Short mmCIF file of C-alpha atoms and ligand atoms in Angstrom, two decimals:
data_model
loop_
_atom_site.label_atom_id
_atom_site.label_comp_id
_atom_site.label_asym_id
_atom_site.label_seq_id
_atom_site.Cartn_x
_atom_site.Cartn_y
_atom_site.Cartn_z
CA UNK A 1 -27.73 40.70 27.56
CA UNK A 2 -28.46 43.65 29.86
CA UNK A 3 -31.67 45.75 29.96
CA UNK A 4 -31.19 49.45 29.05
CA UNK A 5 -30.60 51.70 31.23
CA UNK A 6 -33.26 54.19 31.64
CA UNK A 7 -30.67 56.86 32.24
CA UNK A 8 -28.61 55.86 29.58
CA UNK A 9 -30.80 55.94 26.76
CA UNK A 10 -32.45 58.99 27.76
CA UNK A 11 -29.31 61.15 28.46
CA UNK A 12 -27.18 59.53 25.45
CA UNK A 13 -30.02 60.74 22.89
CA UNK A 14 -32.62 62.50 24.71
CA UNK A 15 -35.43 60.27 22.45
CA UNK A 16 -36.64 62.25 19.90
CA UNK A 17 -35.15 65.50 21.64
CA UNK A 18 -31.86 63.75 20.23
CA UNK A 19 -33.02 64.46 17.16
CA UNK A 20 -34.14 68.21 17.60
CA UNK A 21 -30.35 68.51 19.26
CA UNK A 22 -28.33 67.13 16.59
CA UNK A 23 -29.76 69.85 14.22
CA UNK A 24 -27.55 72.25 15.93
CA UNK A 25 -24.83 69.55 16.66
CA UNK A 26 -24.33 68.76 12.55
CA UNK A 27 -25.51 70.94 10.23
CA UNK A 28 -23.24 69.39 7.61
CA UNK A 29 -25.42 66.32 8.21
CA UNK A 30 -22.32 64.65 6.75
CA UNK A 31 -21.94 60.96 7.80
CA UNK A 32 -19.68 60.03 10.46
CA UNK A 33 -16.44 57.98 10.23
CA UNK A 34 -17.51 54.45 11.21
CA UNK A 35 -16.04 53.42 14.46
CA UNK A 36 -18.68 51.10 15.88
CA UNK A 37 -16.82 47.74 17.25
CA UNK A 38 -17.59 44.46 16.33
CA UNK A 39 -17.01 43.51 19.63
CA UNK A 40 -20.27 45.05 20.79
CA UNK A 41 -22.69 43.20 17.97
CA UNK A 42 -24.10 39.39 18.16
CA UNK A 43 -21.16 37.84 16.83
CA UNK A 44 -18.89 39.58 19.19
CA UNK A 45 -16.16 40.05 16.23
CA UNK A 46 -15.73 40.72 12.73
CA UNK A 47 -13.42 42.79 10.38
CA UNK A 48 -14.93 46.03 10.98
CA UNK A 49 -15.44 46.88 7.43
CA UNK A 50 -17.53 50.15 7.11
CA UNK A 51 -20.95 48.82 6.53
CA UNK A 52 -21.29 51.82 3.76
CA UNK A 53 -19.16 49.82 1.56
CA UNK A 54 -20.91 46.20 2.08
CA UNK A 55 -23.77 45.38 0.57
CA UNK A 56 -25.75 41.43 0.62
CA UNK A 57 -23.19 39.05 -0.88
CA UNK A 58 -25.61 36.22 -0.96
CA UNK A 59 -28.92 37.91 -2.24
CA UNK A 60 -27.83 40.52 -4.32
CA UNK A 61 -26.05 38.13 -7.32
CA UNK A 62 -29.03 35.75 -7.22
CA UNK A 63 -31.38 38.62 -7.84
CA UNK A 64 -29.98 40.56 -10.41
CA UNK A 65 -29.60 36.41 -12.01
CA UNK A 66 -33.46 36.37 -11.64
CA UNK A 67 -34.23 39.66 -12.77
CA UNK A 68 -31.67 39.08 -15.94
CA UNK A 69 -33.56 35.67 -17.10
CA UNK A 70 -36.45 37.55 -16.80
CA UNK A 71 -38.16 35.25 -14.50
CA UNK A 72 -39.31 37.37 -11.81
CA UNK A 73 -42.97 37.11 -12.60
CA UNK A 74 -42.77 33.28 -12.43
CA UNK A 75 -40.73 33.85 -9.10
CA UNK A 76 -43.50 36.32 -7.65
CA UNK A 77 -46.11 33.93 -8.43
CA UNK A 78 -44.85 30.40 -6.64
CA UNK A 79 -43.82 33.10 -3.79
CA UNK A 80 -47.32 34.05 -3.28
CA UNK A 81 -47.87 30.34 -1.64
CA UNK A 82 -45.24 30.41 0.26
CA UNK A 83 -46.97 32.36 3.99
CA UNK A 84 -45.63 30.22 6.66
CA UNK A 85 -42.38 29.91 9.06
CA UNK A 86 -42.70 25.89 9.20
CA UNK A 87 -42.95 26.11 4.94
CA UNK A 88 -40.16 25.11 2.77
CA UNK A 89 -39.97 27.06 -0.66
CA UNK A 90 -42.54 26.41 -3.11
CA UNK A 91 -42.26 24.45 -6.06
CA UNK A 92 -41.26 26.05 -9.32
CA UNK A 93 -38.56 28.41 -8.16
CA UNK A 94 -35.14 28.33 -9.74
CA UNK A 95 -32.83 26.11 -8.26
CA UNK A 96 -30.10 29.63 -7.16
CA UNK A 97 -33.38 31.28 -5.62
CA UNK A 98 -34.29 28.08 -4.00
CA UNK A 99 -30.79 27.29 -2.39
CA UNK A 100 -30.57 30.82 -1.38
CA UNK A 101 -34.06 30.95 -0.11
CA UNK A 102 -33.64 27.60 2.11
CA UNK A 103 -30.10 29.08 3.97
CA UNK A 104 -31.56 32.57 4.13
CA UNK A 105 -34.50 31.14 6.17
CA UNK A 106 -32.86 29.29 8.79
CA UNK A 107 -32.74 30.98 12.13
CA UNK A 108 -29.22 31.96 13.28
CA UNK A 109 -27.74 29.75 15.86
CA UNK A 110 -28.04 32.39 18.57
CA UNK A 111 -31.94 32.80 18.34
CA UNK A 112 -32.88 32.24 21.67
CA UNK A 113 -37.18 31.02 21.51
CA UNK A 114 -37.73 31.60 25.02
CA UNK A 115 -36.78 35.14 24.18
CA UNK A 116 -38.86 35.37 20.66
CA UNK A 117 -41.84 34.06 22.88
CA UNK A 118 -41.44 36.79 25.41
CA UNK A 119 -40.91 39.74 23.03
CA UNK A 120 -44.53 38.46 21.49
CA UNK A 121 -46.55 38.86 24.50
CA UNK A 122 -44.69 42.16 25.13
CA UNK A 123 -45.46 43.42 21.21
CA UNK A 124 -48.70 41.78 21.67
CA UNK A 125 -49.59 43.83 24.99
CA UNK A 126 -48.10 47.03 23.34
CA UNK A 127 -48.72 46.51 20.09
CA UNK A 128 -50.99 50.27 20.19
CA UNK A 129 -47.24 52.12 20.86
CA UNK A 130 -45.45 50.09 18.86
CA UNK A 131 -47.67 50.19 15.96
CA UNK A 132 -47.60 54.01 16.33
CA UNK A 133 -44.22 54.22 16.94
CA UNK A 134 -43.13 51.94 13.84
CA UNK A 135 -45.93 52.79 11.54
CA UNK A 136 -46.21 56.72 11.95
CA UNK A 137 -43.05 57.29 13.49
CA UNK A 138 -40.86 55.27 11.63
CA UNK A 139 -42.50 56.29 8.96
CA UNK A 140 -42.21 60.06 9.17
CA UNK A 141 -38.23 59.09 10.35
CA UNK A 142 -37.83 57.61 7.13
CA UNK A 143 -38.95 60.32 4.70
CA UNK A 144 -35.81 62.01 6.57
CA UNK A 145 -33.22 59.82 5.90
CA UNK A 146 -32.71 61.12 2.80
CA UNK A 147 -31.18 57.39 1.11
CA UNK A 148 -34.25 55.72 2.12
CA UNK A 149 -36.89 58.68 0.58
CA UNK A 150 -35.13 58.91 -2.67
CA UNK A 151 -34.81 55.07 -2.61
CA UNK A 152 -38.69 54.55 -1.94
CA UNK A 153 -39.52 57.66 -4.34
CA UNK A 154 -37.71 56.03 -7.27
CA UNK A 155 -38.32 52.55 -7.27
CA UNK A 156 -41.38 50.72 -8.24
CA UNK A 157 -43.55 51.36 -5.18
CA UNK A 158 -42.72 55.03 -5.07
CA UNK A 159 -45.56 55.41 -7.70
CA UNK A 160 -48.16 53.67 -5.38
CA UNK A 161 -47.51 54.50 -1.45
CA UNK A 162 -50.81 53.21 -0.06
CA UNK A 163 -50.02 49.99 -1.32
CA UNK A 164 -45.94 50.48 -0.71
CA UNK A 165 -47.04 51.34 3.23
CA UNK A 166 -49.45 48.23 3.39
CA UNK A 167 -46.62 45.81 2.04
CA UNK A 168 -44.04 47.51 4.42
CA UNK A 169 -46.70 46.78 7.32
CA UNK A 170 -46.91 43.47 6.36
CA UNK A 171 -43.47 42.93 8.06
CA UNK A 172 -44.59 45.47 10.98
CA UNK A 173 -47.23 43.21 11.50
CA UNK A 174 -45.67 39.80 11.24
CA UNK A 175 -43.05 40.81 13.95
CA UNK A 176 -45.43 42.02 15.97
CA UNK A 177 -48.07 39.01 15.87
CA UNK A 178 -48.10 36.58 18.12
CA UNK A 179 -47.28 34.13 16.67
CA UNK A 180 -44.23 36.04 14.74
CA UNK A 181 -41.55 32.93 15.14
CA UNK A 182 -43.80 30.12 15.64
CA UNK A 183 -44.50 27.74 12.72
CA UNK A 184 -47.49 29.43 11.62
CA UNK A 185 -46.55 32.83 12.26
CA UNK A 186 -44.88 34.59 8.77
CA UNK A 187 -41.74 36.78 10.27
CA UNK A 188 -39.24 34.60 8.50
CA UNK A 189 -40.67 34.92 5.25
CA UNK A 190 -41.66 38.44 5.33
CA UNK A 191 -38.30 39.25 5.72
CA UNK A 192 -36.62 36.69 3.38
CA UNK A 193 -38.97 38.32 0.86
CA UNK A 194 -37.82 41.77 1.67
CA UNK A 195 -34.42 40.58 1.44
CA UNK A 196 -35.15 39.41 -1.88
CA UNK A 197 -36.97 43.11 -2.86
CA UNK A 198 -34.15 45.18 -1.96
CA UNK A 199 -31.43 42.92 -3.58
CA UNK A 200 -33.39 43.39 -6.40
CA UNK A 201 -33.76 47.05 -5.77
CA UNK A 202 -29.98 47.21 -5.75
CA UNK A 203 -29.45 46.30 -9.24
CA UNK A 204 -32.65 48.27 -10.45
CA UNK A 205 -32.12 51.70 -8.93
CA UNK A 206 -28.35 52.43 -10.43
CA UNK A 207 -30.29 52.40 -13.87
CA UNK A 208 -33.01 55.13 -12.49
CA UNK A 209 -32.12 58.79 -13.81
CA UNK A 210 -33.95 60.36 -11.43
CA UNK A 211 -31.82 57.87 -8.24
CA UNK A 212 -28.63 58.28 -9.89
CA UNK A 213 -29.03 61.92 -10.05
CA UNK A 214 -30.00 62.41 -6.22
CA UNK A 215 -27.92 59.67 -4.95
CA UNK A 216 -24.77 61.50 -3.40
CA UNK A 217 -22.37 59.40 -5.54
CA UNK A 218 -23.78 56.21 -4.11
CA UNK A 219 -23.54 53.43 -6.36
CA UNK A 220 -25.58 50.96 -4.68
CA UNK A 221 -28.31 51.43 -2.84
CA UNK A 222 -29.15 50.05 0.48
CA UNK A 223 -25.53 49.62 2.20
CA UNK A 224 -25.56 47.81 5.20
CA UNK A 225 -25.00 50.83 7.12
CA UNK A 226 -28.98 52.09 5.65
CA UNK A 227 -29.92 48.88 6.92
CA UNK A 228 -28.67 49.65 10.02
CA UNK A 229 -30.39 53.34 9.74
CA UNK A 230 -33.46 52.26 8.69
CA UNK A 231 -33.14 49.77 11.74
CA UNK A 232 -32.44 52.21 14.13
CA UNK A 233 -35.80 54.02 12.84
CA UNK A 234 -37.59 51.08 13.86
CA UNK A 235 -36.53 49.06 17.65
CA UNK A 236 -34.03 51.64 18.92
CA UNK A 237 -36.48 54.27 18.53
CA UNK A 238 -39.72 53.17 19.43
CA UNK A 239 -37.41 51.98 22.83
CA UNK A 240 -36.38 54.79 23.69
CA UNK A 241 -39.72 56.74 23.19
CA UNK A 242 -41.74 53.84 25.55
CA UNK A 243 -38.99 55.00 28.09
CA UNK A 244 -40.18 58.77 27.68
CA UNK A 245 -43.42 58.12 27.52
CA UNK A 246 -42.72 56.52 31.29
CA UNK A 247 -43.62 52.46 29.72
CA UNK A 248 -43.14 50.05 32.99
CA UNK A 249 -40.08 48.03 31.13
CA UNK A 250 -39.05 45.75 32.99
CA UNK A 251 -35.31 44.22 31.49
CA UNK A 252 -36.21 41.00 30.57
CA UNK A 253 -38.74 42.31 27.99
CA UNK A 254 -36.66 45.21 27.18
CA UNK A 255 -33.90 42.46 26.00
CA UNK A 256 -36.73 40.16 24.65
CA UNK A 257 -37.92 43.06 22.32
CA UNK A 258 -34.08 44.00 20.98
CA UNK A 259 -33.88 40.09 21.12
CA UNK A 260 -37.30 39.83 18.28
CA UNK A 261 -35.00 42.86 16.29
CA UNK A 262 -31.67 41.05 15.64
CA UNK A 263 -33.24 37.86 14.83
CA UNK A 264 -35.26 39.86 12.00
CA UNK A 265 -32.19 42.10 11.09
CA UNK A 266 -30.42 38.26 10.49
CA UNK A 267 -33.24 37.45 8.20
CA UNK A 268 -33.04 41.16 6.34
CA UNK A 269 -29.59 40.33 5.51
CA UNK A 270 -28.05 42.39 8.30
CA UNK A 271 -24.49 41.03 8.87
CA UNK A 272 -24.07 39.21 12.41
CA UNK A 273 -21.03 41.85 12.84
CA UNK A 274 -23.07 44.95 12.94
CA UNK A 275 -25.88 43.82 14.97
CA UNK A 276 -25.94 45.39 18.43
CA UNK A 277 -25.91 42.62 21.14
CA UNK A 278 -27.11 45.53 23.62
CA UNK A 279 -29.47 48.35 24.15
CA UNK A 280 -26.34 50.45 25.10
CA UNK A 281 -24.73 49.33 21.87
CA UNK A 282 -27.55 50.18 19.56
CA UNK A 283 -27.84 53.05 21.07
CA UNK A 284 -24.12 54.20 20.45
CA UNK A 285 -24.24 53.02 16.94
CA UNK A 286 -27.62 54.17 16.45
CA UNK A 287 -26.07 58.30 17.34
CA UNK A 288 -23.07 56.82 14.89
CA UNK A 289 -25.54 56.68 11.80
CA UNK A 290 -28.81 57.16 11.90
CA UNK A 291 -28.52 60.66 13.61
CA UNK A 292 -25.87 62.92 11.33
CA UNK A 293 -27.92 61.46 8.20
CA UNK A 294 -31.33 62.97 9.07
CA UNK A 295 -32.03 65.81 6.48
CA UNK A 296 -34.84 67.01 4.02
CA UNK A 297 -35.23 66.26 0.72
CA UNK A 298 -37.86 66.98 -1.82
CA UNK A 299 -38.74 63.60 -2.46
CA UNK A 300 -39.20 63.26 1.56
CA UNK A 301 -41.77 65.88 1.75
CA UNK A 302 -43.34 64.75 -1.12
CA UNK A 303 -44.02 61.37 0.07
CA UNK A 304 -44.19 62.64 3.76
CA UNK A 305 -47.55 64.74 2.38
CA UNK A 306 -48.86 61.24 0.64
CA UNK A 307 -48.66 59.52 4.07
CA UNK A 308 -50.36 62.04 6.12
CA UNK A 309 -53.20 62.68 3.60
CA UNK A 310 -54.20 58.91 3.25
CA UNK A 311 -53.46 58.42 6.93
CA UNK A 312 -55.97 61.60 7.80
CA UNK A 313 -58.53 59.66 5.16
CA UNK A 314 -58.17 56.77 7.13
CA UNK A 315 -58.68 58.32 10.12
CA UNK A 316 -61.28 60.77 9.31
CA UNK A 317 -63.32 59.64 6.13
CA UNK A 318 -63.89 63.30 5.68
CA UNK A 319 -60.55 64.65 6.29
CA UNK A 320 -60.89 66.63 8.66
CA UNK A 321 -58.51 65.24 10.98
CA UNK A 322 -55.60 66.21 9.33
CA UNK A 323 -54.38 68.83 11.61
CA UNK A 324 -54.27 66.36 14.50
CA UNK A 325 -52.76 63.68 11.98
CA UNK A 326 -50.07 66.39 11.33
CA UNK A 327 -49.69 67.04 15.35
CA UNK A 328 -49.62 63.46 16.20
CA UNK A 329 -46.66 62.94 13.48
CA UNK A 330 -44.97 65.45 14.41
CA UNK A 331 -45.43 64.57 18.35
CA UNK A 332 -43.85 61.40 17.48
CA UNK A 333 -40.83 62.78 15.88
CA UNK A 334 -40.50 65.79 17.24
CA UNK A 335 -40.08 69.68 15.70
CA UNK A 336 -36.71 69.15 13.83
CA UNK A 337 -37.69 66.27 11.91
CA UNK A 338 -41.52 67.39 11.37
CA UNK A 339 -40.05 70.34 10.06
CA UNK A 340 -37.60 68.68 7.83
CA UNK A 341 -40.54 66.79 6.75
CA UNK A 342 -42.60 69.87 5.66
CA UNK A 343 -45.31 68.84 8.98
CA UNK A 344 -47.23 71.81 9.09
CA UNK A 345 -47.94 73.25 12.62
CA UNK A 346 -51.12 72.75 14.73
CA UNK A 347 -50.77 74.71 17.74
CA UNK A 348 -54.27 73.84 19.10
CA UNK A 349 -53.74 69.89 18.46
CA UNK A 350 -49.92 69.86 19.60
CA UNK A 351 -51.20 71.07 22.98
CA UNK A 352 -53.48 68.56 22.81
CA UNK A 353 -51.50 65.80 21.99
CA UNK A 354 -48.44 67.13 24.37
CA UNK A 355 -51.09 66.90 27.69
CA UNK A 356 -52.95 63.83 26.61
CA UNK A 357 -50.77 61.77 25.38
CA UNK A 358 -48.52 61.14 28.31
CA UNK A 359 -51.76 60.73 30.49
CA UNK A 360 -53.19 58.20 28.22
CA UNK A 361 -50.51 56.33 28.50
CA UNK A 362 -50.10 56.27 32.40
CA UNK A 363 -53.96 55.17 32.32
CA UNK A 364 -53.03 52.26 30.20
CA UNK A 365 -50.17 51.14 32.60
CA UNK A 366 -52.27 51.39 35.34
CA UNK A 367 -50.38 54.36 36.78
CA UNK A 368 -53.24 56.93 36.39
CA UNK A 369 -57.02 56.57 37.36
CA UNK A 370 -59.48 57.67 34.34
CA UNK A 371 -61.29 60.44 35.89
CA UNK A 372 -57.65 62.20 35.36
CA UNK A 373 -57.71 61.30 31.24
CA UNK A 374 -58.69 64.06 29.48
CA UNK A 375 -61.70 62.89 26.88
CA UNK A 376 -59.34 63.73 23.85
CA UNK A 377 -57.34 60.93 24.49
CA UNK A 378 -59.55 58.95 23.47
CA UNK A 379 -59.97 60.86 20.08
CA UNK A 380 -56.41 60.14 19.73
CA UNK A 381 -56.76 56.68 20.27
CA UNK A 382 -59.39 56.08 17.95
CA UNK A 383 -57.44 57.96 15.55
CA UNK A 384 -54.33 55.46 16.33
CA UNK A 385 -56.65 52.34 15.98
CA UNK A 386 -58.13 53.19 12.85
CA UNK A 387 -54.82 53.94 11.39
CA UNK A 388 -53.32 50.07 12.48
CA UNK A 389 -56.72 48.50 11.82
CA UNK A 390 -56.90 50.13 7.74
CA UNK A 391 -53.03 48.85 7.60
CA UNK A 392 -54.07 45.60 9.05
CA UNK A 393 -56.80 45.10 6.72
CA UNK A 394 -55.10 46.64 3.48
CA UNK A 395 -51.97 43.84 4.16
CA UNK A 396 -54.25 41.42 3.10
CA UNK A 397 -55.11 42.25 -0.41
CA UNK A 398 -51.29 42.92 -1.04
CA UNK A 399 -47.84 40.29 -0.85
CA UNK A 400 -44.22 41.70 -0.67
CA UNK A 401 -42.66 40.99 -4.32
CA UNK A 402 -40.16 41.49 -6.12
CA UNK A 403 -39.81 44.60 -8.28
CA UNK A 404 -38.54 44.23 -11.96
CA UNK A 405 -38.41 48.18 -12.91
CA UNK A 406 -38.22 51.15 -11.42
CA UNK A 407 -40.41 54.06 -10.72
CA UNK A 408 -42.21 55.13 -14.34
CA UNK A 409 -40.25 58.83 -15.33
C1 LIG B 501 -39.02 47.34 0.27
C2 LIG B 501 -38.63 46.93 5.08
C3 LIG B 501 -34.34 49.13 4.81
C4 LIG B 501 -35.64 50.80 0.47
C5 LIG B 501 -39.23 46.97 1.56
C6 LIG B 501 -40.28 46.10 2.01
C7 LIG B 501 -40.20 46.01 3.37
C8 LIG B 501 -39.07 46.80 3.78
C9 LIG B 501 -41.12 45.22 4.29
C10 LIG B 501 -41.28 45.37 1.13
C11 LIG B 501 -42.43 46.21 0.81
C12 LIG B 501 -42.48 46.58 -0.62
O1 LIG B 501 -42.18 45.76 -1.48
O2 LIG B 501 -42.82 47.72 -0.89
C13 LIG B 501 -37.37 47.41 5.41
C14 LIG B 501 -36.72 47.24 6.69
C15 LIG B 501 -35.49 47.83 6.61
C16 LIG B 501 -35.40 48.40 5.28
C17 LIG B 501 -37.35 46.54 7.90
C18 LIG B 501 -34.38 47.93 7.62
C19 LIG B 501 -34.37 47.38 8.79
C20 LIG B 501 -34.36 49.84 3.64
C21 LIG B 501 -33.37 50.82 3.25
C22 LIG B 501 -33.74 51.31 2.03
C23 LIG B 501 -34.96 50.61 1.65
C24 LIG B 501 -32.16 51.19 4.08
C25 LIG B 501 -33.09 52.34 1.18
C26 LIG B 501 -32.06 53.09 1.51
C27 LIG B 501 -36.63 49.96 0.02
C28 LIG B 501 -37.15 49.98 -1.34
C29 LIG B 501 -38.10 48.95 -1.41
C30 LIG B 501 -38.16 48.35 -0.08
C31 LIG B 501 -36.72 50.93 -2.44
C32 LIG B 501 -38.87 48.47 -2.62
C33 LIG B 501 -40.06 49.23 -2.98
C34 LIG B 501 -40.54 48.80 -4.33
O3 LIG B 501 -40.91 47.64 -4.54
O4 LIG B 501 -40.53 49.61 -5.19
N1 LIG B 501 -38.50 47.36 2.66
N2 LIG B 501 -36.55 48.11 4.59
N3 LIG B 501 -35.29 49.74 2.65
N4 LIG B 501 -37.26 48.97 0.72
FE1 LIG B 501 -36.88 48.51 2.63
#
C-alpha cells in the first residue's frame, strides 16, 4: 500500500480549505452519483452497489430480534464484562447475539499486526493531534453532516451529549491506545459494540417523529455510505490536516495509520468493498461523499453549541475560554464549516491560534527551537490536554450500550 502523496492530498482537497471550496463548488449540497470502484478498496472487487442503499445485513436483523424480545437490558448488562480483545462473549447473551458477536469479532484475514503495532506507536506519539483532530474536529465535522446531527439529536444520547461524547471517545481512545489490537487492548469490542448501537439505532430512529420528519426521505439510518462519511471525518481528515500542519510522515506510518482505520471500519460493519486500500483512494472517495453532504442544520448548531460550552467548562472551569474554544474549533475546520456550525468569530484568538499553532507544532517535531514559540501556545496546549484528559477520565464512568428508545419528544 503506498504512502500519500503530500501533493496529492493537499492539491486534491486542499485539507480543510477543501471544505471552504466546495461551498462555492455545490451549493445544492446534493449527494453525488456513486462512482467509487471496488477495485480501489481492501477487497479489490465487489458489485459496486451504492453504499446509500446497503445497510449491515448481519447486525441489523439480530438487533431489532433483541430489541423486539425486549432483552436489551439483560444484553447491556453481561456486555458490561465483556472489555477485552483476547475475551470471548460473556455468558448470558442470546444464542443470535452470541453467534453474531463471535464472527463480528474476528479480525479480517487481511489485518496485517506488524502494521496495527506500528500505527500504535505513531497514535501513541501523536496522540495530542489526533485527539484534537478526532475529538474537536471530527466532532465539529459531524454536527455538519447533516444525517449524522439529526441522527445523534434524535436518538437516545441526543438528550445527554456529555455522556454521548465520552462513550463516542471511548472508541477514540481504544484505537488510539497502545495497546488498541493487542489482547488486552479493547478496539475490537468497542467497535463490535458500536456496531451493535447503530444496528439498533436503525430500527429505533424510523419510529422517531422528529427523525422521520428531518430525514430527507431516508428510511434507514446509517447507510453504509454515512459510515463511510462519518469515516472520512475521522482518518482521512485528521491525515490530511498533519500534512498541513507540516507532520514529518514518513509512508510507512502514514499506511500503518490508514492500516489501524480499515481494520476498525471491518469491525464497524464497513463492507470490505468500500474500504479504501489507499490514501489516494480515500481521498477520491472521501471528495465523492463526505464533501457535497456538508450543510447546516438546526439540530447541528444546536448540539455544535452543547459541545463547545462543556468543552470551554472543561477547559476553563470558569468559562472564560470560550472564545478561544470557539477559535480553536473553528481553526480545525475551517470558516465554511464553523460557520455552518453557528462558531461565532474571535478575531483576537483566530490570530492567535493561526500564528501559534503551526509553530507549536514545528517545536514538537523538532523543526523549531522554543525561544521562537510564542507563550500562547502553550495556553493552547493546556487547553487541548485538558479537553483529552476530562474525555479520558469521563470514559470511565460510562460503557457503549445499546439504546432501546429514542430521544424523549
Ligand atoms: C453511536 C462511532 C457512524 C449515529 C456511536 C458510538 C460510537 C460511534 C463509538 C457509541 C457511543 C454511544 O452509544 O453514544 C461511530 C463511528 C462511525 C459512526 C466511528 C463511522 C466510522 C455513524 C453515522 C451515524 C451515527 C454515519 C448517523 C448517520 C450514531 C447514533 C448513535 C451512535 C445515533 C447512538 C447514540 C445513542 O445511543 O443514542 N457511534 N459512528 N454514527 N452513532 Fe455512530
Amino acid at each position: 500500500m503506498e504512502g500519500p502523496s503530500r501533493r496529492t492530498l493537499l492539491s486534491a482537497s486542499g485539507a480543510l480549505g477543501a471544505f471552504g471550496a466546495l461551498s462555492l463548488a455545490s451549493p445544492a449540497r446534493a449527494r453525488t452519483l456513486w462512482t467509487w470502484a471496488p477495485s480501489g478498496s481492501v477487497a479489490g472487487e465487489g458489485a459496486g452497489i451504492d453504499p446509500d442503499w446497503v445497510w449491515d445485513e448481519e447486525a441489523d436483523p439480530v438487533l431489532a430480534a433483541v430489541i423486539e424480545r425486549g432483552d436489551v437490558p439483560s444484553v447491556n448488562e453481561a456486555l458490561r464484562r465483556w472489555t477485552r480483545n483476547d475475551q470471548a462473549p460473556p455468558a448470558g447473551l442470546p444464542s443470535d447475539l452470541r453467534d453474531f458477536i463471535e464472527e463480528a469479532r474476528r479480525l479480517p484475514s487481511w489485518a496485517d499486526r506488524d502494521k496495527l503495532e506500528r500505527a500504535a506507536a505513531f497514535n501513541e506519539s501523536r496522540g495530542l493531534y489526533l485527539n484534537l483532530l478526532n475529538g474537536v474536529g471530527g466532532g465539529m465535522l459531524s454536527t455538519a453532516i447533516p444525517r449524522e446531527a439529526r441522527a445523534v439529536y434524535y436518538s437516545k444520547g441526543g438528550a445527554d451529549m456529555e455522556d454521548r461524547v465520552a462513550k463516542t471517545s471511548l472508541l477514540g481512545f481504544a484505537v488510539g491506545d497502545l495497546d488498541a489490537f493487542r489482547p488486552g487492548g479493547d478496539v475490537v469490542v468497542q467497535a463490535v459494540k458500536t456496531r451493535l448501537v447503530h444496528a439498533a439505532v436503525r430500527h429505533l430512529l424510523p419510529r422517531s417523529p422528529g427523525w422521520s420528519r428531518t430525514s430527507g426521505g431516508q428510511t434507514i439510518p446509517i447507510s453504509q455510505q454515512d459510515m463511510l462519511v462519518t469515516w472520512h471525518s475521522l482518518p482521512t481528515y485528521a491525515m490530511r490536516k498533519m500534512l498541513e500542519w507540516k507532520v514529518p510522515m514518513p509512508s510507512a506510518d502514514a499506511a500503518a495509520y490508514l492500516h489501524l482505520w480499515q481494520v476498525t471500519a471491518h469491525l464497524l460493519g464497513i463492507r470490505d468493498e468500500y474500504i479504501p486500500a489507499t490514501w489516494d483512494s480515500a481521498d477520491a472517495q472521501s471528495r465523492q461523499v463526505l464533501d457535497p453532504v456538508l450543510a447546516p442544520t438546526r439540530e447541528g448548531v444546536e448540539l455544535t453549541d452543547i459541545l463547545l460550552r462543556q468543552l470551554a467548562e472543561q477547559t476553563s472551569p470558569g468559562g472564560v475560554d470560550r472564545p478561544l474554544v470557539n477559535a480553536l474549533a473553528r481553526y480545525l475546520v475551517g470558516d465554511q464549516v464553523a460557520d455552518w456550525d453557528g462558531i461565532p468569530r474571535e478575531p483576537f484568538w483566530e490570530k492567535a491560534i493561526a500564528t501559534a499553532w503551526p509553530k507549536l507544532v514545528a517545536f514538537r517535531e523538532k523543526l523549531l527551537p522554543l525561544p521562537l514559540v510564542p507563550p500562547l501556545a502553550w495556553t493552547i496546549e493546556e487547553a487541548a490536554r485538558q479537553y483529552i484528559l476530562f474525555y479520558l477520565t469521563k470514559g470511565q464512568g460510562t460503557r457503549i450500550e445499546i439504546p432501546e428508545t429514542n430521544r424523549p419528544a
